Amino acid sequence: MKNKKKVLQLLAGGLIGGLAGFLSMRLLLALIPKETAQLLFGAPAGPGEGIAKAIFGLVGVWGGIAVHELAHLLTGLALGFRFYLYVAGFLGVRRNPTTDRVEWYVNRDPNMFGGLAGTVPVRQESHLRQKLAAICAAGPLASLLTGALSMGLSFYVISRSTLDSPLTRVLLMFGLVFGLISLLLFLATTVPSRTGPFFTDRARFFRLISGGHDAEVEQAVLELIAHSQSGLPHADLNLNQISLLINEPEPFFRSYAHGLAYARHLDRGEWDAAFEHIETANALSDEQPSTFKNEIWKDLAFAQAFIRNDADAARQTWNRILPAFRQQKTAHLFMIQAAMALADRQPDQARQFAEEGLSVLPEPPVKSDDKLYKKLLVLVQERVNPLTV
């Protein structure tokens, strides 16, 4: 039933997007003289020009997405937020959780092809909501300005040139496609209130500045993120803020809150409560993008092995995680494998994974996650010793 719902949502989204693109292209053709339209979209002078137009048209589509997300990203960095993720189509840039370095990767998550930029606050401070509101507004404004500029320059060239040069026609193709996509992105992020599981930029902007309950929820999210990024213990996460998000109707907020509650109880050694929260986060993960879903599965696999001592359930969850998400040599992944080996009663293997996990952690650990991973890896080592004896 859930898969059927997803397929219907994808079909509906594709139909609406296709219809919007078709109508926009019809409008564009209506504004261009017929002779110019024939030169641009008719039979090319040679195969090389046709290929070049196709390539530059695709680059124009990607460029519109890339500029929109880059505006979000640069605004966040300028306001003191820390870089976390940048995705535009297949291009992905992220902060490596082990080395803390920025790295390139190929994005394979179709839910993120439309672009995503992530910067996170690193300390709790005043005006967090206002800063995020500026970040939200930056993308649509950049799309509107660059789209209008590109379309204006393109129509200026059309009015002033005979388009005899193949290079001019290829560049004009890029300018028109880039401008059209940018203006469509402006509309897509300002007219509707949702795109998939996420609020659009406009909806998020007004949630942040409106005051009231929605603003309180957004403030809680920002402060919880800042706490996690600041190096403070997960055990000290604000329980009132977590409870506020848990009671929200939005699955994304609830799933995120249960994940934080899991980390809080885990850091306090409250195992049963931690397991209950990560199970609930997993139950809410169906509507989340693949990146978030795989992170929940990692935590669930560890909880099944370490808390419930259920090696079979942990292995099943581990196998659900995409290979790209379980191949990095991170303390988190070594910790999960150590817990699974422990549940399998393989003490030597568990000890080896625990030692590898500790070896890749910075000393002393600075980030909140690293501090928690170190505590849990040491606990795994302590459980290994009686098994070895």
Coordinates of C-alpha atoms in Angstrom, one line a residue:
M1 CA 0.0 0.0 0.0
K2 CA 2.8 2.4 0.9
N3 CA 4.7 1.6 -2.3
K4 CA 1.5 2.2 -4.3
K5 CA 1.1 5.5 -2.7
K6 CA 4.7 6.5 -3.5
V7 CA 4.3 5.5 -7.1
L8 CA 1.1 7.6 -7.4
Q9 CA 2.9 10.5 -5.8
L10 CA 5.8 10.2 -8.2
L11 CA 3.4 9.9 -11.2
A12 CA 1.4 12.9 -10.0
G13 CA 4.6 15.0 -9.5
G14 CA 5.9 14.0 -12.9
L15 CA 2.6 14.8 -14.5
I16 CA 2.4 18.2 -12.9
G17 CA 6.1 18.9 -13.7
G18 CA 5.7 17.8 -17.3
L19 CA 2.6 19.9 -17.8
A20 CA 4.3 23.0 -16.3
G21 CA 7.4 22.4 -18.5
F22 CA 5.1 21.9 -21.6
L23 CA 3.1 25.1 -21.0
S24 CA 6.3 27.1 -20.2
M25 CA 7.9 25.9 -23.5
R26 CA 4.8 26.8 -25.4
L27 CA 4.8 30.3 -23.9
L28 CA 8.5 30.6 -24.7
L29 CA 8.0 29.6 -28.3
A30 CA 5.1 32.1 -28.6
L31 CA 7.5 34.9 -27.5
I32 CA 10.2 33.9 -30.0
P33 CA 9.9 34.8 -33.7
K34 CA 9.2 31.8 -35.9
E35 CA 12.4 32.1 -37.8
T36 CA 14.4 32.1 -34.6
A37 CA 12.5 29.2 -33.2
Q38 CA 13.3 27.2 -36.3
L39 CA 17.0 28.0 -36.0
L40 CA 17.0 27.0 -32.3
F41 CA 14.7 24.1 -32.1
G42 CA 14.4 22.9 -35.7
A43 CA 16.8 20.6 -37.6
P44 CA 20.4 21.6 -36.8
A45 CA 22.9 22.6 -39.4
G46 CA 25.0 19.5 -38.5
P47 CA 25.1 16.6 -36.0
G48 CA 27.7 18.5 -34.0
E49 CA 25.4 21.4 -33.4
G50 CA 22.5 19.1 -32.4
I51 CA 24.6 17.3 -29.8
A52 CA 26.0 20.6 -28.5
K53 CA 22.5 22.0 -28.1
A54 CA 21.3 18.9 -26.2
I55 CA 24.4 19.0 -23.9
F56 CA 24.1 22.7 -23.2
G57 CA 20.3 22.4 -22.7
L58 CA 20.9 19.7 -20.0
V59 CA 23.6 21.9 -18.5
G60 CA 21.1 24.7 -18.4
V61 CA 18.7 22.6 -16.4
W62 CA 21.4 21.5 -14.0
G63 CA 22.7 25.1 -13.8
G64 CA 19.3 26.4 -12.7
I65 CA 19.2 23.9 -9.9
A66 CA 22.8 24.4 -8.9
V67 CA 22.5 28.2 -8.6
H68 CA 19.3 27.9 -6.5
E69 CA 21.0 25.6 -4.0
L70 CA 24.3 27.5 -4.1
A71 CA 22.4 30.6 -3.0
H72 CA 21.1 28.7 0.0
L73 CA 24.5 27.4 0.8
L74 CA 26.5 30.6 0.5
T75 CA 24.0 32.5 2.6
G76 CA 24.2 29.9 5.3
L77 CA 28.0 30.0 5.3
A78 CA 28.0 33.8 5.4
L79 CA 25.7 33.8 8.4
G80 CA 28.1 31.5 10.3
F81 CA 26.4 28.1 9.7
R82 CA 28.6 25.1 9.0
F83 CA 28.6 23.3 5.7
Y84 CA 26.9 19.9 5.7
L85 CA 25.6 18.9 2.3
Y86 CA 25.2 20.2 -1.3
V87 CA 23.3 18.2 -4.0
A88 CA 22.3 19.3 -7.5
G89 CA 21.3 16.4 -9.7
F90 CA 23.9 13.7 -9.7
L91 CA 26.5 16.0 -8.1
G92 CA 26.9 15.7 -4.4
V93 CA 29.3 17.4 -2.0
R94 CA 29.3 16.5 1.7
R95 CA 31.3 16.7 4.9
N96 CA 33.0 13.3 5.6
P97 CA 31.9 12.2 9.1
T98 CA 35.3 10.6 9.7
T99 CA 37.8 13.0 8.4
D100 CA 35.6 16.1 8.7
R101 CA 36.8 17.1 5.2
V102 CA 34.5 18.1 2.3
E103 CA 34.3 15.5 -0.4
W104 CA 32.6 14.9 -3.8
Y105 CA 30.3 12.0 -4.4
V106 CA 27.7 10.8 -6.9
N107 CA 24.1 11.3 -5.7
R108 CA 21.9 8.3 -6.5
D109 CA 18.9 9.3 -4.4
P110 CA 16.1 10.4 -6.8
N111 CA 14.4 12.3 -4.0
M112 CA 17.4 14.7 -4.0
F113 CA 17.9 15.2 -7.7
G114 CA 15.9 18.4 -7.5
G115 CA 18.7 19.9 -5.2
L116 CA 19.4 20.2 -1.6
A117 CA 21.7 22.5 0.4
G118 CA 22.4 21.9 4.0
T119 CA 24.2 24.2 6.5
V120 CA 23.8 23.8 10.2
P121 CA 24.1 26.1 13.2
V122 CA 27.0 25.2 15.5
R123 CA 26.0 27.1 18.6
Q124 CA 22.8 28.1 20.3
E125 CA 22.4 31.9 19.8
S126 CA 19.7 34.5 19.3
H127 CA 18.3 35.2 15.8
L128 CA 18.7 31.5 14.6
R129 CA 15.2 31.6 13.1
Q130 CA 15.9 34.9 11.3
K131 CA 19.2 33.5 9.9
L132 CA 17.4 30.4 8.6
A133 CA 14.7 32.6 7.1
A134 CA 17.4 34.5 5.1
I135 CA 18.8 31.2 3.9
C136 CA 15.4 30.0 2.8
A137 CA 14.7 33.3 0.9
A138 CA 18.1 33.3 -0.8
G139 CA 17.3 30.4 -3.2
P140 CA 14.1 31.7 -4.8
L141 CA 15.6 35.2 -5.0
A142 CA 18.7 33.9 -6.8
S143 CA 16.5 31.9 -9.2
L144 CA 14.3 34.9 -9.9
L145 CA 17.2 37.3 -10.5
T146 CA 19.4 34.9 -12.5
G147 CA 16.5 33.6 -14.5
A148 CA 15.2 37.1 -15.4
L149 CA 18.8 38.2 -16.3
S150 CA 19.4 35.1 -18.4
M151 CA 16.1 35.5 -20.3
G152 CA 16.7 39.2 -20.7
L153 CA 20.1 38.6 -22.3
S154 CA 18.8 35.8 -24.4
F155 CA 16.0 37.9 -25.9
Y156 CA 18.4 40.8 -26.4
V157 CA 20.6 38.5 -28.5
I158 CA 17.6 37.3 -30.4
S159 CA 16.6 40.9 -31.2
R160 CA 20.1 42.0 -32.2
S161 CA 21.6 38.9 -34.0
T162 CA 20.8 36.9 -37.1
L163 CA 22.0 33.8 -35.3
D164 CA 24.2 32.7 -38.2
S165 CA 26.9 31.3 -35.9
P166 CA 26.3 27.8 -34.5
L167 CA 28.1 28.9 -31.3
T168 CA 25.6 31.7 -30.8
R169 CA 22.7 29.3 -31.3
V170 CA 24.2 26.8 -28.8
L171 CA 24.9 29.5 -26.1
L172 CA 21.4 30.9 -26.7
M173 CA 19.9 27.5 -26.1
F174 CA 21.8 27.4 -22.7
G175 CA 20.6 30.9 -21.8
L176 CA 16.9 30.2 -22.6
V177 CA 16.9 26.8 -20.8
F178 CA 18.7 28.1 -17.8
G179 CA 16.5 31.2 -17.6
L180 CA 13.3 29.1 -18.0
I181 CA 14.3 26.5 -15.4
S182 CA 15.4 29.2 -12.9
L183 CA 12.0 31.0 -13.2
L184 CA 10.2 27.7 -12.9
L185 CA 12.2 26.9 -9.7
F186 CA 11.2 30.3 -8.3
L187 CA 7.6 29.5 -8.9
A188 CA 8.0 25.9 -7.6
T189 CA 9.5 27.1 -4.3
T190 CA 7.2 30.0 -3.7
V191 CA 3.7 28.9 -5.0
P192 CA 3.1 25.5 -3.4
S193 CA 3.6 24.8 0.3
R194 CA 5.2 21.4 0.0
T195 CA 7.6 19.5 -2.3
G196 CA 7.4 15.8 -1.3
P197 CA 8.1 15.5 2.5
F198 CA 9.6 19.0 2.8
F199 CA 8.1 22.5 3.1
T200 CA 8.9 24.8 0.2
D201 CA 11.2 27.7 0.7
R202 CA 8.3 30.1 1.0
A203 CA 6.4 28.0 3.4
R204 CA 9.5 27.5 5.6
F205 CA 10.3 31.2 5.4
F206 CA 6.8 32.2 6.8
R207 CA 6.9 29.4 9.4
L208 CA 10.2 31.0 10.7
I209 CA 9.0 34.6 10.8
S210 CA 5.3 34.2 11.6
G211 CA 5.7 33.6 15.4
G212 CA 3.4 31.2 17.2
H213 CA 3.5 27.4 17.3
D214 CA 5.2 26.9 14.0
A215 CA 8.0 29.3 14.8
E216 CA 8.4 27.6 18.2
V217 CA 8.8 24.3 16.4
E218 CA 11.4 25.7 14.0
Q219 CA 13.3 27.3 16.9
A220 CA 13.3 23.9 18.7
V221 CA 14.7 22.2 15.6
L222 CA 17.5 24.8 15.2
E223 CA 18.5 24.7 18.9
L224 CA 18.6 20.9 19.0
I225 CA 20.8 20.9 15.8
A226 CA 23.0 23.5 17.4
H227 CA 23.3 21.5 20.6
S228 CA 24.3 18.3 18.6
Q229 CA 26.9 20.3 16.5
S230 CA 28.4 22.1 19.5
G231 CA 30.0 19.1 21.2
L232 CA 27.6 19.1 24.2
P233 CA 26.6 15.6 25.4
H234 CA 23.5 14.1 23.9
A235 CA 22.4 13.3 27.4
D236 CA 21.8 17.0 28.0
L237 CA 19.5 17.5 24.9
N238 CA 16.4 19.6 25.9
L239 CA 13.6 17.1 26.6
N240 CA 10.9 19.7 26.3
Q241 CA 12.0 20.6 22.8
I242 CA 12.2 16.9 21.8
S243 CA 8.7 16.4 23.1
L244 CA 7.4 19.4 21.2
L245 CA 8.6 17.8 17.9
I246 CA 7.4 14.3 18.8
N247 CA 3.8 15.7 19.0
E248 CA 4.0 17.4 15.6
P249 CA 1.9 15.9 12.8
E250 CA 4.8 16.1 10.3
P251 CA 6.5 12.7 10.0
F252 CA 9.9 14.4 9.3
F253 CA 9.8 16.3 12.6
R254 CA 8.6 13.3 14.5
S255 CA 11.2 11.0 13.1
Y256 CA 14.0 13.5 13.7
A257 CA 12.8 14.0 17.3
H258 CA 12.6 10.2 18.0
G259 CA 16.2 9.9 16.7
L260 CA 17.4 12.6 19.1
A261 CA 15.5 11.0 22.0
Y262 CA 17.2 7.7 21.1
A263 CA 20.6 9.4 21.3
R264 CA 19.7 11.1 24.6
H265 CA 18.6 7.9 26.3
L266 CA 21.6 6.0 24.8
D267 CA 24.0 8.5 26.3
R268 CA 22.2 8.1 29.6
G269 CA 22.3 4.3 29.5
E270 CA 18.5 4.1 29.4
W271 CA 18.4 1.2 27.0
D272 CA 14.7 0.3 26.9
A273 CA 13.6 3.9 26.3
A274 CA 16.3 4.3 23.6
F275 CA 15.2 1.2 21.8
E276 CA 11.5 2.3 21.8
H277 CA 12.4 5.7 20.2
I278 CA 14.6 4.2 17.4
E279 CA 11.9 1.7 16.6
T280 CA 9.4 4.6 16.3
A281 CA 11.8 6.6 14.2
N282 CA 12.1 3.6 11.9
A283 CA 8.3 3.3 11.6
L284 CA 8.2 6.9 10.4
S285 CA 11.1 6.6 7.9
D286 CA 9.1 5.5 4.9
E287 CA 8.4 9.0 3.7
Q288 CA 12.0 10.2 4.3
P289 CA 14.7 10.6 1.6
S290 CA 17.2 7.7 1.3
T291 CA 20.0 9.5 3.1
F292 CA 17.9 10.0 6.3
K293 CA 16.3 6.5 6.1
N294 CA 19.7 4.8 5.9
E295 CA 21.0 6.7 9.0
I296 CA 17.9 5.5 10.9
W297 CA 18.6 1.9 9.9
K298 CA 22.2 2.2 11.1
D299 CA 21.0 3.3 14.6
L300 CA 18.3 0.5 14.6
A301 CA 20.8 -2.2 13.6
F302 CA 23.1 -1.1 16.5
A303 CA 20.1 -1.0 19.0
Q304 CA 18.9 -4.5 17.9
A305 CA 22.4 -5.9 18.4
F306 CA 23.6 -4.0 21.5
I307 CA 20.3 -3.5 23.4
R308 CA 18.3 -6.5 22.4
N309 CA 21.2 -8.9 21.6
D310 CA 19.3 -9.9 18.5
A311 CA 21.9 -10.7 15.9
D312 CA 19.4 -11.9 13.2
A313 CA 17.3 -8.7 13.4
A314 CA 20.4 -6.5 13.4
R315 CA 21.8 -8.4 10.3
Q316 CA 18.5 -8.0 8.4
T317 CA 18.5 -4.2 9.2
W318 CA 22.1 -3.9 8.2
N319 CA 21.5 -5.6 4.9
R320 CA 18.7 -3.0 4.1
I321 CA 21.3 -0.2 4.3
L322 CA 22.6 0.7 0.9
P323 CA 26.2 -0.4 0.2
A324 CA 27.3 3.2 -0.2
F325 CA 26.2 4.0 3.3
R326 CA 28.0 1.0 5.0
Q327 CA 31.3 1.1 3.2
Q328 CA 32.9 4.1 4.9
K329 CA 35.4 3.5 7.7
T330 CA 33.6 5.6 10.3
A331 CA 33.4 5.0 14.1
H332 CA 29.6 4.7 13.8
L333 CA 29.9 1.8 11.3
F334 CA 32.6 0.0 13.2
M335 CA 30.5 0.4 16.4
I336 CA 27.5 -1.2 14.6
Q337 CA 29.6 -4.1 13.3
A338 CA 31.2 -4.6 16.8
A339 CA 27.7 -4.8 18.4
M340 CA 26.6 -7.3 15.8
A341 CA 29.7 -9.5 16.3
L342 CA 29.0 -9.3 20.0
A343 CA 25.4 -10.4 19.6
D344 CA 26.8 -13.2 17.3
R345 CA 29.1 -14.3 20.2
Q346 CA 32.2 -13.6 18.2
P347 CA 34.3 -11.8 20.8
D348 CA 37.5 -11.6 18.7
Q349 CA 35.7 -10.0 15.8
A350 CA 33.8 -7.6 18.1
R351 CA 37.0 -6.5 19.8
Q352 CA 38.7 -5.9 16.5
F353 CA 35.8 -3.7 15.2
A354 CA 35.7 -1.8 18.5
E355 CA 39.4 -1.1 18.3
E356 CA 39.1 0.1 14.7
G357 CA 36.2 2.3 15.7
L358 CA 38.2 3.9 18.5
S359 CA 41.2 4.3 16.2
V360 CA 39.4 6.5 13.7
L361 CA 37.9 8.8 16.4
P362 CA 39.7 12.1 17.0
E363 CA 41.4 12.3 20.4
P364 CA 39.9 13.8 22.3
P365 CA 36.6 13.6 20.5
V366 CA 35.0 17.1 20.0
K367 CA 31.7 16.5 18.3
S368 CA 28.7 15.2 20.3
D369 CA 28.3 12.1 18.1
D370 CA 32.0 11.2 18.5
K371 CA 31.7 11.5 22.3
L372 CA 28.8 9.1 22.3
Y373 CA 30.4 6.7 19.9
K374 CA 33.5 6.5 22.1
K375 CA 31.4 5.8 25.2
L376 CA 29.5 3.0 23.4
L377 CA 32.6 1.5 21.8
V378 CA 34.2 1.2 25.3
L379 CA 31.0 -0.4 26.5
V380 CA 31.3 -3.0 23.7
Q381 CA 34.9 -3.7 24.8
E382 CA 33.7 -4.2 28.3
R383 CA 31.1 -6.7 27.2
V384 CA 33.6 -8.6 25.1
N385 CA 35.9 -9.5 28.0
P386 CA 33.5 -11.8 29.9
L387 CA 32.8 -13.6 26.6
T388 CA 36.5 -14.1 25.9
V389 CA 37.0 -15.5 29.4

